[in-house]
């Protein structure tokens, strides 16, 4: 079983007025096969948590630890974290001009596995995954995220998730900008990826609509850079009905 342990994690960013603390002692454990929904108001630090674990240079860890199966994640470079089994589906994926989706996927798979996948098997796996995500086969020859719609970007992120099969995946607002049909297709892709590899998932979202498709084992309320309450799926329903006001007021 894979275990990601985040202990007392504090993170800051550099601003014109000096360092600004974003995370204030986050504690979270994610195990294989678990789905954790991380919910909270805008600006509470949810995305900062995901990017800090992934190794974005904008965020500076000031205290705390992050380990993956006992190994120090914070001592790893970004590519080492990916090879160790960490994955981040970004809310706003970046464009990579001149690199096709097919080349990008095979290069990433080769880097993570340490050897290139067998071409015939790989082509079949890509075709099947794209078909299940209702993606046009011609999509594979487009440049990564260049001119993609919001829905196409999110399907591409889930395509990576299915093919790369990480141990722990952070999904940053995968539901944002999706219509009802696209939300269902993308959610089904996440569920397939989890079923095939038993990965652990941290699903960052504002709303409960995606939780109708991706059932969380745990729900965490994130306010002012820390987790202020945790519970089961029923907590998400309470948040939908009551909002975050009582948590924000308590923190203030």
Coordinates of N, CA and C in Angstrom, one line a residue:
X1 N 0.8 -1.2 0.0 CA 0.0 0.0 0.0 C 0.9 1.2 0.0
X2 N 0.5 2.2 -0.9 CA 1.2 3.5 -0.9 C 0.6 4.4 0.1
X3 N 1.5 5.2 0.7 CA 1.0 6.2 1.7 C 1.7 7.5 1.5
X4 N 0.9 8.6 1.3 CA 1.5 9.9 1.2 C 1.1 10.6 2.5
X5 N 2.1 11.1 3.3 CA 1.9 11.7 4.6 C 2.4 13.1 4.5
X6 N 1.5 14.0 4.8 CA 1.8 15.5 4.9 C 1.7 15.9 6.3
X7 N 2.7 16.4 6.9 CA 2.8 16.7 8.3 C 3.2 18.1 8.6
X8 N 2.3 18.9 9.2 CA 2.6 20.2 9.7 C 3.2 21.1 8.6
X9 N 2.6 21.0 7.4 CA 3.2 21.7 6.2 C 2.8 23.1 6.2
X10 N 3.8 24.0 6.2 CA 3.6 25.4 6.0 C 4.3 25.9 4.8
X11 N 3.6 26.8 4.0 CA 4.2 27.2 2.7 C 3.9 28.7 2.5
X12 N 4.9 29.4 2.0 CA 4.7 30.8 1.7 C 5.0 31.1 0.2
X13 N 4.6 32.3 -0.2 CA 5.0 32.8 -1.6 C 5.6 34.1 -1.4
X14 N 6.4 34.5 -2.3 CA 7.1 35.8 -2.3 C 6.2 36.9 -3.0
X15 N 5.9 38.0 -2.3 CA 5.2 39.1 -2.8 C 6.0 40.3 -2.8
X16 N 5.5 41.4 -3.3 CA 6.2 42.7 -3.3 C 6.4 43.2 -1.9
X17 N 5.5 42.7 -1.0 CA 5.6 43.2 0.4 C 6.4 42.1 1.3
X18 N 7.0 41.1 0.6 CA 7.7 40.1 1.4 C 7.0 38.8 1.4
X19 N 7.5 37.8 2.1 CA 6.8 36.5 2.1 C 5.4 36.5 2.7
X20 N 4.5 35.8 2.0 CA 3.1 35.7 2.5 C 2.8 34.2 2.8
X21 N 2.4 33.9 4.0 CA 2.1 32.5 4.3 C 0.8 32.1 3.8
X22 N 0.8 31.0 3.1 CA -0.5 30.5 2.5 C -1.0 29.2 3.2
X23 N -0.1 28.3 3.4 CA -0.4 27.1 4.2 C 0.1 27.2 5.6
X24 N -0.7 26.8 6.6 CA -0.4 27.0 8.0 C -0.5 25.8 8.8
X25 N 0.4 24.8 8.5 CA 0.4 23.6 9.3 C -0.7 22.6 8.8
X26 N -0.6 22.1 7.6 CA -1.5 21.1 7.1 C -1.1 19.7 7.4
X27 N -2.0 18.9 7.9 CA -1.8 17.5 8.1 C -2.8 16.7 7.3
X28 N -2.3 15.7 6.5 CA -3.2 14.9 5.7 C -2.5 13.6 5.3
X29 N -3.2 12.5 5.4 CA -2.6 11.2 5.0 C -3.5 10.6 3.9
X30 N -2.9 10.3 2.8 CA -3.7 9.7 1.6 C -3.1 8.3 1.3
X31 N -3.9 7.3 1.4 CA -3.5 5.9 1.1 C -4.0 5.4 -0.2
X32 N -3.4 4.3 -0.7 CA -3.9 3.7 -2.0 C -5.4 3.4 -1.8
X33 N -6.1 3.7 -2.9 CA -7.5 3.3 -3.0 C -8.4 4.3 -2.3
X34 N -7.9 5.3 -1.7 CA -8.7 6.3 -1.0 C -9.0 7.5 -1.9
X35 N -10.2 8.1 -1.8 CA -10.5 9.4 -2.4 C -10.8 10.4 -1.4
X36 N -10.0 11.5 -1.4 CA -10.2 12.6 -0.4 C -10.7 13.8 -1.2
X37 N -11.8 14.3 -0.8 CA -12.3 15.6 -1.4 C -11.8 16.7 -0.5
X38 N -11.2 17.7 -1.1 CA -10.7 18.9 -0.4 C -11.5 20.1 -0.9
X39 N -12.3 20.6 0.0 CA -13.2 21.6 -0.3 C -13.0 22.9 0.6
X40 N -13.3 24.0 0.0 CA -13.2 25.3 0.8 C -13.4 26.5 -0.1
X41 N -13.5 27.7 0.5 CA -13.7 28.9 -0.3 C -12.5 29.2 -1.2
X42 N -12.7 30.2 -2.1 CA -11.6 30.7 -2.9 C -10.5 31.3 -2.0
X43 N -9.2 31.0 -2.4 CA -8.1 31.6 -1.7 C -7.8 31.0 -0.3
X44 N -8.3 29.8 -0.1 CA -8.1 29.1 1.2 C -6.8 28.3 1.2
X45 N -6.2 28.1 0.0 CA -4.9 27.4 -0.1 C -5.0 26.0 -0.6
X46 N -6.1 25.6 -1.2 CA -6.3 24.2 -1.7 C -5.3 23.9 -2.8
X47 N -5.3 24.8 -3.8 CA -4.4 24.6 -4.9 C -2.9 24.7 -4.5
X48 N -2.7 25.6 -3.6 CA -1.3 25.7 -3.1 C -0.8 24.4 -2.5
X49 N -1.7 23.7 -1.8 CA -1.3 22.4 -1.3 C -0.9 21.4 -2.4
X50 N -1.7 21.3 -3.5 CA -1.4 20.5 -4.6 C -0.1 20.8 -5.3
X51 N 0.1 22.1 -5.6 CA 1.3 22.6 -6.3 C 2.6 22.4 -5.4
X52 N 2.4 22.6 -4.1 CA 3.6 22.4 -3.2 C 4.0 21.0 -3.2
X53 N 3.1 20.0 -3.1 CA 3.5 18.6 -3.1 C 4.1 18.2 -4.5
X54 N 3.6 18.8 -5.6 CA 4.1 18.5 -6.9 C 5.5 19.2 -7.1
X55 N 5.8 20.2 -6.4 CA 7.2 20.8 -6.5 C 7.2 22.1 -7.3
X56 N 6.1 22.9 -7.4 CA 6.2 24.1 -8.1 C 7.1 25.1 -7.4
X57 N 8.0 25.7 -8.2 CA 9.1 26.6 -7.5 C 8.5 27.9 -6.9
X58 N 7.3 28.3 -7.3 CA 6.7 29.5 -6.8 C 6.5 29.4 -5.3
X59 N 6.3 28.1 -4.8 CA 5.9 27.9 -3.4 C 7.0 27.5 -2.6
X60 N 7.2 28.1 -1.4 CA 8.4 27.8 -0.5 C 7.9 27.1 0.7
X61 N 8.4 25.9 0.9 CA 8.0 25.2 2.2 C 8.8 25.7 3.3
X62 N 8.2 26.3 4.3 CA 8.9 26.9 5.5 C 9.0 25.9 6.7
X63 N 8.1 24.9 6.7 CA 8.2 23.9 7.8 C 7.3 22.7 7.4
X64 N 7.6 21.6 8.1 CA 6.8 20.4 7.8 C 7.5 19.4 6.9
X65 N 6.8 18.3 6.7 CA 7.3 17.2 5.9 C 6.3 16.7 5.0
X66 N 6.7 16.1 3.8 CA 5.9 15.3 2.9 C 6.7 14.1 2.6
X67 N 6.1 12.9 2.9 CA 6.8 11.7 2.5 C 5.9 10.8 1.7
X68 N 6.4 10.0 0.8 CA 5.7 9.0 0.0 C 6.4 7.7 0.3
X69 N 5.6 6.8 1.0 CA 6.2 5.5 1.4 C 7.5 5.7 2.2
X70 N 7.5 6.7 3.0 CA 8.7 7.0 3.8 C 9.8 7.8 3.2
X71 N 9.7 8.0 1.9 CA 10.7 8.8 1.2 C 10.4 10.3 1.2
X72 N 11.4 11.1 1.4 CA 11.3 12.6 1.5 C 10.9 13.2 0.2
X73 N 9.7 13.5 0.0 CA 9.3 14.1 -1.3 C 9.9 15.5 -1.5
X74 N 10.0 16.3 -0.4 CA 10.5 17.6 -0.5 C 12.0 17.7 -1.0
X75 N 12.7 16.6 -0.8 CA 14.1 16.5 -1.3 C 14.2 16.1 -2.8
X76 N 13.1 15.8 -3.4 CA 13.1 15.3 -4.8 C 12.9 16.5 -5.7
X77 N 13.4 16.4 -6.9 CA 13.1 17.4 -8.0 C 11.7 17.1 -8.5
X78 N 11.2 17.9 -9.3 CA 9.8 17.8 -9.9 C 9.7 16.5 -10.6
X79 N 10.7 16.2 -11.5 CA 10.6 14.9 -12.3 C 10.8 13.7 -11.4
X80 N 11.6 13.8 -10.4 CA 11.7 12.7 -9.4 C 10.4 12.4 -8.7
X81 N 9.7 13.4 -8.4 CA 8.4 13.3 -7.8 C 7.4 12.5 -8.7
X82 N 7.4 12.9 -10.0 CA 6.6 12.2 -10.9 C 6.9 10.8 -11.1
X83 N 8.2 10.5 -11.2 CA 8.7 9.1 -11.3 C 8.3 8.3 -10.1
X84 N 8.3 9.0 -8.9 CA 8.0 8.3 -7.7 C 6.5 7.9 -7.6
X85 N 5.7 8.6 -8.4 CA 4.3 8.2 -8.4 C 3.3 9.3 -8.1
X86 N 3.8 10.6 -8.1 CA 2.9 11.7 -7.8 C 2.4 12.3 -9.1
X87 N 1.2 12.8 -9.1 CA 0.6 13.3 -10.4 C -0.3 14.5 -10.0
X88 N -0.2 15.5 -10.8 CA -1.0 16.7 -10.7 C -1.8 17.0 -11.9
X89 N -3.1 17.0 -11.9 CA -4.0 17.5 -12.9 C -4.3 19.0 -12.6
X90 N -3.7 19.9 -13.5 CA -3.8 21.3 -13.2 C -5.1 21.9 -13.6
X91 N -5.5 22.9 -12.8 CA -6.7 23.6 -13.1 C -6.6 24.3 -14.5
X92 N -5.4 24.9 -14.7 CA -5.2 25.6 -16.0 C -4.0 25.0 -16.6
X93 N -4.1 23.9 -17.4 CA -2.9 23.2 -18.0 C -2.3 24.2 -19.0
X94 N -1.0 24.1 -19.1 CA -0.2 25.0 -19.9 C -0.1 24.4 -21.4
X95 N 0.0 25.3 -22.3 CA 0.2 24.9 -23.7 C 1.7 24.5 -23.9
X96 N 1.9 23.5 -24.8 CA 3.3 23.1 -25.1 C 3.3 23.1 -26.7
X97 N 3.6 24.2 -27.3 CA 3.6 24.3 -28.7 C 4.7 23.4 -29.3
X98 N 4.4 22.8 -30.4 CA 5.4 22.0 -31.1 C 5.5 20.5 -30.6
X99 N 4.8 20.2 -29.6 CA 4.8 18.8 -29.1 C 3.4 18.2 -29.2
X100 N 3.3 17.2 -29.9 CA 2.0 16.6 -30.1 C 1.6 15.8 -28.9
X101 N 0.3 15.6 -28.7 CA -0.3 14.8 -27.6 C 0.3 13.4 -27.6
X102 N 0.4 12.8 -28.7 CA 0.9 11.4 -28.8 C 2.4 11.3 -28.4
X103 N 3.2 12.3 -28.8 CA 4.6 12.3 -28.4 C 4.8 12.6 -26.9
X104 N 4.0 13.5 -26.5 CA 4.0 13.9 -25.1 C 3.7 12.7 -24.2
X105 N 2.6 12.0 -24.5 CA 2.2 10.9 -23.7 C 3.2 9.8 -23.6
X106 N 3.8 9.4 -24.8 CA 4.8 8.3 -24.8 C 6.1 8.7 -24.2
X107 N 6.5 10.0 -24.3 CA 7.7 10.5 -23.6 C 7.5 10.4 -22.1
X108 N 6.3 10.9 -21.7 CA 6.1 10.8 -20.2 C 6.0 9.4 -19.7
X109 N 5.4 8.5 -20.4 CA 5.3 7.1 -20.0 C 6.7 6.5 -19.9
X110 N 7.6 6.8 -20.9 CA 8.9 6.3 -20.9 C 9.7 6.8 -19.7
X111 N 9.6 8.1 -19.4 CA 10.3 8.7 -18.3 C 9.9 8.1 -17.0
X112 N 8.6 7.9 -16.8 CA 8.1 7.3 -15.5 C 8.5 5.9 -15.4
X113 N 8.4 5.1 -16.4 CA 8.6 3.6 -16.3 C 10.1 3.3 -16.5
X114 N 10.9 4.2 -17.1 CA 12.3 3.9 -17.3 C 12.6 3.2 -18.6
X115 N 11.5 2.9 -19.3 CA 11.7 2.3 -20.6 C 10.5 2.6 -21.5
X116 N 10.7 2.6 -22.8 CA 9.6 2.9 -23.7 C 8.6 1.8 -23.7
X117 N 7.3 2.1 -23.7 CA 6.3 1.1 -23.8 C 6.3 0.4 -25.2
X118 N 5.9 -0.9 -25.3 CA 5.9 -1.5 -26.6 C 4.9 -0.8 -27.5
X119 N 5.3 -0.5 -28.7 CA 4.6 0.4 -29.5 C 3.2 -0.1 -29.8
X120 N 3.1 -1.4 -30.2 CA 1.7 -1.9 -30.6 C 0.8 -1.9 -29.4
X121 N 1.2 -2.3 -28.2 CA 0.4 -2.2 -27.0 C 0.0 -0.8 -26.6
X122 N 1.0 0.1 -26.7 CA 0.8 1.5 -26.4 C -0.2 2.1 -27.2
X123 N -0.1 1.9 -28.5 CA -1.1 2.6 -29.5 C -2.5 2.1 -29.2
X124 N -2.6 0.8 -28.9 CA -3.9 0.3 -28.5 C -4.4 0.9 -27.2
X125 N -3.6 1.0 -26.2 CA -4.0 1.6 -24.9 C -4.4 3.0 -25.1
X126 N -3.7 3.8 -25.9 CA -4.1 5.2 -26.1 C -5.4 5.3 -26.8
X127 N -5.6 4.4 -27.8 CA -6.8 4.5 -28.6 C -8.0 4.1 -27.8
X128 N -7.9 3.1 -26.9 CA -9.0 2.7 -26.1 C -9.3 3.8 -25.1
X129 N -8.3 4.4 -24.4 CA -8.5 5.4 -23.4 C -9.2 6.7 -24.1
X130 N -8.7 7.0 -25.3 CA -9.3 8.2 -25.9 C -10.8 7.9 -26.3
X131 N -11.0 6.7 -26.8 CA -12.4 6.3 -27.1 C -13.3 6.4 -25.9
X132 N -12.9 5.9 -24.8 CA -13.7 6.0 -23.6 C -13.9 7.4 -23.1
X133 N -13.0 8.3 -23.4 CA -13.1 9.7 -23.0 C -13.8 10.5 -24.1
X134 N -14.3 9.8 -25.2 CA -15.0 10.4 -26.3 C -14.2 11.5 -26.9
X135 N -12.9 11.2 -27.2 CA -12.0 12.1 -27.8 C -11.7 11.6 -29.3
X136 N -11.8 12.6 -30.2 CA -11.5 12.3 -31.6 C -10.1 11.8 -31.8
X137 N -9.8 10.7 -32.5 CA -8.5 10.2 -32.7 C -7.5 11.2 -33.2
X138 N -8.0 12.2 -34.0 CA -7.1 13.2 -34.5 C -6.6 14.1 -33.4
X139 N -7.2 14.1 -32.3 CA -6.7 14.8 -31.1 C -5.2 14.5 -30.8
X140 N -4.8 13.3 -31.0 CA -3.5 12.8 -30.7 C -2.4 13.5 -31.4
X141 N -2.8 14.1 -32.6 CA -1.7 14.8 -33.4 C -1.8 16.3 -33.2
X142 N -2.6 16.8 -32.3 CA -2.6 18.2 -32.0 C -1.5 18.5 -31.0
X143 N -1.1 19.8 -31.0 CA -0.1 20.2 -30.0 C -0.7 20.3 -28.6
X144 N 0.1 19.9 -27.6 CA -0.5 19.8 -26.2 C -1.1 21.1 -25.8
X145 N -2.4 21.0 -25.5 CA -3.3 22.1 -25.0 C -3.3 23.4 -25.9
X146 N -2.7 23.3 -27.0 CA -2.8 24.5 -27.9 C -4.1 24.6 -28.6
X147 N -4.9 25.6 -28.3 CA -6.2 25.8 -28.9 C -7.2 24.9 -28.3
X148 N -6.9 24.2 -27.2 CA -7.9 23.3 -26.6 C -9.0 24.1 -25.9
X149 N -10.2 23.6 -25.9 CA -11.3 24.1 -25.1 C -11.0 23.7 -23.7
X150 N -11.8 24.3 -22.7 CA -11.6 23.9 -21.3 C -11.9 22.4 -21.1
X151 N -13.0 21.9 -21.8 CA -13.3 20.5 -21.7 C -12.3 19.6 -22.3
X152 N -11.6 20.0 -23.4 CA -10.6 19.2 -24.0 C -9.4 19.1 -23.1
X153 N -9.0 20.2 -22.5 CA -7.9 20.2 -21.5 C -8.1 19.2 -20.4
X154 N -9.3 19.2 -19.9 CA -9.6 18.4 -18.7 C -9.6 16.9 -19.2
X155 N -10.1 16.6 -20.4 CA -10.1 15.2 -20.9 C -8.7 14.8 -21.1
X156 N -7.8 15.7 -21.6 CA -6.4 15.4 -21.8 C -5.7 15.1 -20.4
X157 N -6.1 15.8 -19.4 CA -5.5 15.6 -18.1 C -5.9 14.2 -17.6
X158 N -7.1 13.8 -17.8 CA -7.6 12.5 -17.3 C -7.0 11.4 -18.2
X159 N -6.8 11.7 -19.5 CA -6.1 10.7 -20.4 C -4.7 10.4 -19.8
X160 N -4.0 11.4 -19.4 CA -2.7 11.2 -18.8 C -2.8 10.3 -17.6
X161 N -3.8 10.6 -16.7 CA -4.0 9.9 -15.5 C -4.2 8.4 -15.8
X162 N -5.0 8.1 -16.8 CA -5.3 6.7 -17.1 C -4.1 6.0 -17.7
X163 N -3.3 6.7 -18.5 CA -2.2 6.0 -19.1 C -0.9 5.9 -18.2
X164 N -0.7 7.0 -17.4 CA 0.5 7.0 -16.6 C 0.4 6.3 -15.3
X165 N -0.9 6.1 -14.8 CA -1.2 5.3 -13.6 C -0.3 5.7 -12.4
X166 N -0.4 6.9 -11.9 CA 0.4 7.3 -10.7 C -0.1 6.6 -9.5
X167 N 0.7 6.7 -8.4 CA 0.3 6.2 -7.1 C -0.7 7.1 -6.4
X168 N -0.4 8.4 -6.4 CA -1.2 9.4 -5.7 C -1.4 10.5 -6.7
X169 N -2.7 10.9 -6.9 CA -3.0 12.0 -7.9 C -3.8 13.1 -7.2
X170 N -3.3 14.4 -7.4 CA -4.0 15.6 -7.0 C -4.7 16.1 -8.2
X171 N -6.1 16.2 -8.1 CA -6.9 16.8 -9.2 C -7.4 18.1 -8.8
X172 N -6.9 19.2 -9.4 CA -7.2 20.5 -9.0 C -8.3 21.1 -9.8
X173 N -9.5 21.1 -9.2 CA -10.7 21.6 -9.9 C -11.0 21.0 -11.3
X174 N -10.9 19.7 -11.4 CA -11.1 19.0 -12.6 C -12.5 19.3 -13.2
X175 N -13.4 19.7 -12.3 CA -14.8 19.9 -12.8 C -15.1 21.3 -13.3
X176 N -14.1 22.2 -13.1 CA -14.4 23.6 -13.5 C -14.5 23.7 -15.0
X177 N -15.6 24.5 -15.4 CA -15.8 24.7 -16.9 C -16.4 23.6 -17.7
X178 N -16.8 22.5 -17.0 CA -17.3 21.4 -17.7 C -18.8 21.4 -17.7
X179 N -19.4 21.1 -18.9 CA -20.9 20.9 -18.9 C -21.2 19.6 -18.3
X180 N -22.5 19.3 -18.3 CA -23.0 18.1 -17.6 C -22.4 16.8 -18.3
X181 N -22.5 16.8 -19.6 CA -22.0 15.6 -20.3 C -20.5 15.4 -20.1
X182 N -19.7 16.5 -20.2 CA -18.3 16.4 -20.1 C -17.9 16.0 -18.7
X183 N -18.6 16.5 -17.7 CA -18.4 16.2 -16.3 C -18.5 14.7 -16.1
X184 N -19.6 14.1 -16.6 CA -19.8 12.7 -16.5 C -18.7 11.9 -17.1
X185 N -18.3 12.2 -18.3 CA -17.2 11.5 -19.0 C -15.9 11.6 -18.3
X186 N -15.5 12.8 -17.9 CA -14.3 13.0 -17.1 C -14.3 12.2 -15.8
X187 N -15.4 12.3 -15.1 CA -15.5 11.6 -13.8 C -15.4 10.1 -14.0
X188 N -16.0 9.6 -15.0 CA -15.9 8.1 -15.3 C -14.5 7.7 -15.6
X189 N -13.7 8.6 -16.3 CA -12.3 8.4 -16.6 C -11.5 8.3 -15.3
X190 N -11.8 9.2 -14.3 CA -11.1 9.2 -13.1 C -11.4 7.9 -12.3
X191 N -12.6 7.5 -12.3 CA -13.0 6.2 -11.7 C -12.4 5.0 -12.3
X192 N -12.3 5.0 -13.6 CA -11.6 3.9 -14.3 C -10.1 3.8 -13.9
X193 N -9.5 5.0 -13.9 CA -8.0 5.0 -13.5 C -7.8 4.5 -12.1
X194 N -8.7 4.9 -11.2 CA -8.5 4.5 -9.8 C -8.8 3.0 -9.7
X195 N -9.8 2.5 -10.4 CA -10.1 1.0 -10.3 C -9.0 0.2 -10.9
X196 N -8.3 0.7 -11.9 CA -7.3 -0.1 -12.6 C -5.9 -0.1 -11.8
X197 N -5.7 0.9 -11.1 CA -4.4 1.0 -10.4 C -4.4 1.2 -8.9
X198 N -5.7 1.4 -8.3 CA -5.8 1.5 -6.9 C -5.1 2.8 -6.4
X199 N -5.0 3.8 -7.2 CA -4.3 5.0 -6.8 C -5.1 5.7 -5.7
X200 N -4.4 6.6 -4.9 CA -5.0 7.5 -4.0 C -5.3 8.8 -4.7
X201 N -6.4 9.4 -4.4 CA -6.8 10.6 -5.1 C -7.1 11.7 -4.1
X202 N -6.6 12.9 -4.3 CA -7.0 14.2 -3.6 C -7.7 15.0 -4.6
X203 N -9.0 15.2 -4.5 CA -9.9 15.9 -5.4 C -10.2 17.2 -4.8
X204 N -9.7 18.3 -5.5 CA -9.9 19.7 -5.0 C -11.1 20.2 -5.8
X205 N -12.1 20.7 -5.0 CA -13.3 21.2 -5.7 C -14.0 22.2 -4.8
X206 N -14.8 23.1 -5.4 CA -15.7 24.0 -4.6 C -17.1 23.4 -4.5
X207 N -17.5 22.5 -5.4 CA -18.9 22.1 -5.5 C -19.0 20.6 -5.3
X208 N -20.2 20.2 -5.0 CA -20.5 18.8 -4.8 C -20.9 18.0 -6.0
X209 N -21.1 18.7 -7.1 CA -21.7 18.0 -8.3 C -20.8 16.9 -8.8
X210 N -19.4 17.1 -8.7 CA -18.5 16.1 -9.2 C -18.5 14.9 -8.2
X211 N -18.9 15.1 -7.0 CA -18.9 14.1 -6.0 C -20.1 13.2 -6.1
X212 N -21.0 13.5 -7.0 CA -22.1 12.6 -7.4 C -21.6 11.5 -8.3
X213 N -20.4 11.7 -8.9 CA -19.8 10.7 -9.8 C -18.6 10.1 -9.2
X214 N -17.8 10.9 -8.5 CA -16.6 10.4 -7.8 C -16.9 10.4 -6.3
X215 N -17.1 9.3 -5.8 CA -17.5 9.2 -4.4 C -16.3 9.3 -3.4
X216 N -16.3 10.3 -2.6 CA -15.2 10.5 -1.6 C -15.3 9.6 -0.4
X217 N -14.2 9.1 0.0 CA -14.1 8.4 1.3 C -14.0 9.3 2.5
X218 N -13.3 10.5 2.2 CA -13.1 11.5 3.2 C -13.4 12.9 2.6
X219 N -13.9 13.8 3.4 CA -14.1 15.2 2.9 C -13.4 16.0 3.9
X220 N -12.5 17.0 3.4 CA -11.8 17.9 4.3 C -12.2 19.3 4.0
X221 N -12.5 20.1 5.0 CA -12.8 21.5 4.8 C -11.5 22.3 5.0
X222 N -11.1 23.1 4.0 CA -9.9 23.9 4.0 C -10.2 25.3 4.1
X223 N -9.7 26.0 5.1 CA -10.0 27.4 5.4 C -8.7 28.0 5.9
X224 N -8.3 29.2 5.3 CA -7.2 30.0 5.8 C -5.9 29.1 5.9
X225 N -5.7 28.3 4.9 CA -4.4 27.5 4.9 C -4.3 26.3 5.7
X226 N -5.4 25.8 6.2 CA -5.4 24.6 7.1 C -6.7 23.8 7.0
X227 N -6.6 22.6 7.3 CA -7.8 21.7 7.4 C -8.5 22.0 8.7
X228 N -9.8 22.5 8.7 CA -10.5 22.8 9.9 C -11.5 21.8 10.3
X229 N -11.9 20.9 9.4 CA -12.8 19.8 9.7 C -12.7 18.7 8.7
X230 N -12.8 17.5 9.1 CA -12.8 16.3 8.3 C -14.0 15.4 8.6
X231 N -14.4 14.7 7.6 CA -15.5 13.8 7.8 C -15.8 12.9 6.6
X232 N -16.9 12.3 6.5 CA -17.3 11.4 5.4 C -18.0 12.2 4.4
X233 N -18.6 11.5 3.4 CA -19.3 12.1 2.3 C -20.5 13.0 2.8
X234 N -21.0 12.7 3.9 CA -22.1 13.6 4.4 C -21.7 15.0 4.7
X235 N -20.4 15.2 5.0 CA -19.9 16.5 5.2 C -20.0 17.4 4.0
X236 N -19.8 16.8 2.8 CA -20.0 17.5 1.6 C -21.4 18.0 1.4
X237 N -22.3 17.2 1.7 CA -23.8 17.6 1.6 C -24.1 18.7 2.6
X238 N -23.5 18.7 3.8 CA -23.7 19.8 4.7 C -23.1 21.1 4.1
X239 N -22.0 21.0 3.5 CA -21.3 22.2 2.9 C -22.2 22.8 1.8
X240 N -22.8 21.9 1.0 CA -23.7 22.3 -0.1 C -24.9 23.1 0.5
X241 N -25.4 22.6 1.6 CA -26.6 23.3 2.2 C -26.2 24.5 3.0
X242 N -25.1 24.5 3.7 CA -24.8 25.5 4.7 C -23.7 26.5 4.2
X243 N -22.9 26.1 3.3 CA -21.8 26.9 2.8 C -20.6 26.9 3.8
X244 N -19.6 27.8 3.6 CA -18.4 27.8 4.4 C -18.4 28.9 5.5
X245 N -19.5 29.6 5.6 CA -19.5 30.8 6.5 C -19.1 30.5 7.9
X246 N -19.7 29.4 8.5 CA -19.4 29.1 9.9 C -17.9 28.7 10.1
X247 N -17.3 28.1 9.1 CA -15.9 27.7 9.3 C -15.0 29.0 9.2
X248 N -15.4 29.9 8.2 CA -14.6 31.1 8.0 C -14.7 32.0 9.3
X249 N -15.9 32.1 9.8 CA -16.1 32.9 11.0 C -15.4 32.3 12.2
X250 N -15.4 31.0 12.3 CA -14.7 30.4 13.5 C -13.2 30.6 13.4
X251 N -12.7 30.6 12.1 CA -11.2 30.8 11.9 C -10.8 32.2 12.2
X252 N -11.7 33.1 11.8 CA -11.4 34.5 12.0 C -11.5 34.9 13.5

